[in-house]
């Protein structure tokens, strides 16, 4: 009996040690970063658009270029610039261009870039700290352009892009007039738990915060903001639950932050609430 108990204790110790090693490997190898950011089949041969635009490539590292586009109104002098951080699968040849049309008609110009290994950008998207550095580098480059300088800037983030948007706003809020977030989640561990449930791994969701890095904690970054901020989230959003958007708002500075309840599909409010949505950008540049 003693030998059995001793063996059981030894076996439990081995299993526990292996589990710890696996967790450490997954965490420090940034395995979850690769799952989050890497996209297959999202490159395209040539960028084209019927919209008035100017294309850019940013050298961020050796042999690594990030592709960005500034969309401009046809005949109006731009009244301001919207710096857009798009959702996970929204490259610059997707339906994203359609979502810009209402903003361009009102005189805004909209800039968006594609992260590494996405669209026409090169490199590997396997480390969120590198992607964070890229985002700030591109923002700083763009805000120094003659087309941008002297005009008010609003940062707009949707879904995954909302985490980048909140980070950039907190780091560069002296350069912007406001922040608008749609369908964004409070943290990567929070959204990881959601998908653990969807994948029928409810009993293992406790491991998610242990293996996922959280280099874009929107719930924490939002606390630093003192600029006008609007968070909108649909109660019927099935990709990013409504609660995760409310979590960001609950952590925010209520003196400068508003929450807008909508009823729409995930990050589709620009189509369903076009006039009101565009007006929110207008209010921010006039504040």
mmCIF file of C-alpha atoms in Angstrom, residues 31 76 83 86 97 102 119 121 184 195 197 223 231 264 273:
data_model
loop_
_atom_site.group_PDB
_atom_site.id
_atom_site.type_symbol
_atom_site.label_atom_id
_atom_site.label_comp_id
_atom_site.label_asym_id
_atom_site.label_seq_id
_atom_site.Cartn_x
_atom_site.Cartn_y
_atom_site.Cartn_z
ATOM 1 C CA UNK A 31 2.042 30.507 -28.967
ATOM 2 C CA UNK A 76 -13.526 68.535 -50.134
ATOM 3 C CA UNK A 83 -6.741 56.661 -37.915
ATOM 4 C CA UNK A 86 -9.367 47.374 -38.352
ATOM 5 C CA UNK A 97 -13.399 50.435 -48.172
ATOM 6 C CA UNK A 102 -19.871 57.760 -45.378
ATOM 7 C CA UNK A 119 -2.538 41.991 -46.853
ATOM 8 C CA UNK A 121 2.576 43.837 -45.425
ATOM 9 C CA UNK A 184 -13.762 45.540 -28.738
ATOM 10 C CA UNK A 195 -13.680 30.925 -27.255
ATOM 11 C CA UNK A 197 -16.425 27.918 -24.033
ATOM 12 C CA UNK A 223 -8.169 54.252 -17.479
ATOM 13 C CA UNK A 231 -17.489 52.801 -26.742
ATOM 14 C CA UNK A 264 -26.280 45.237 -34.983
ATOM 15 C CA UNK A 273 -26.458 53.700 -37.814
#
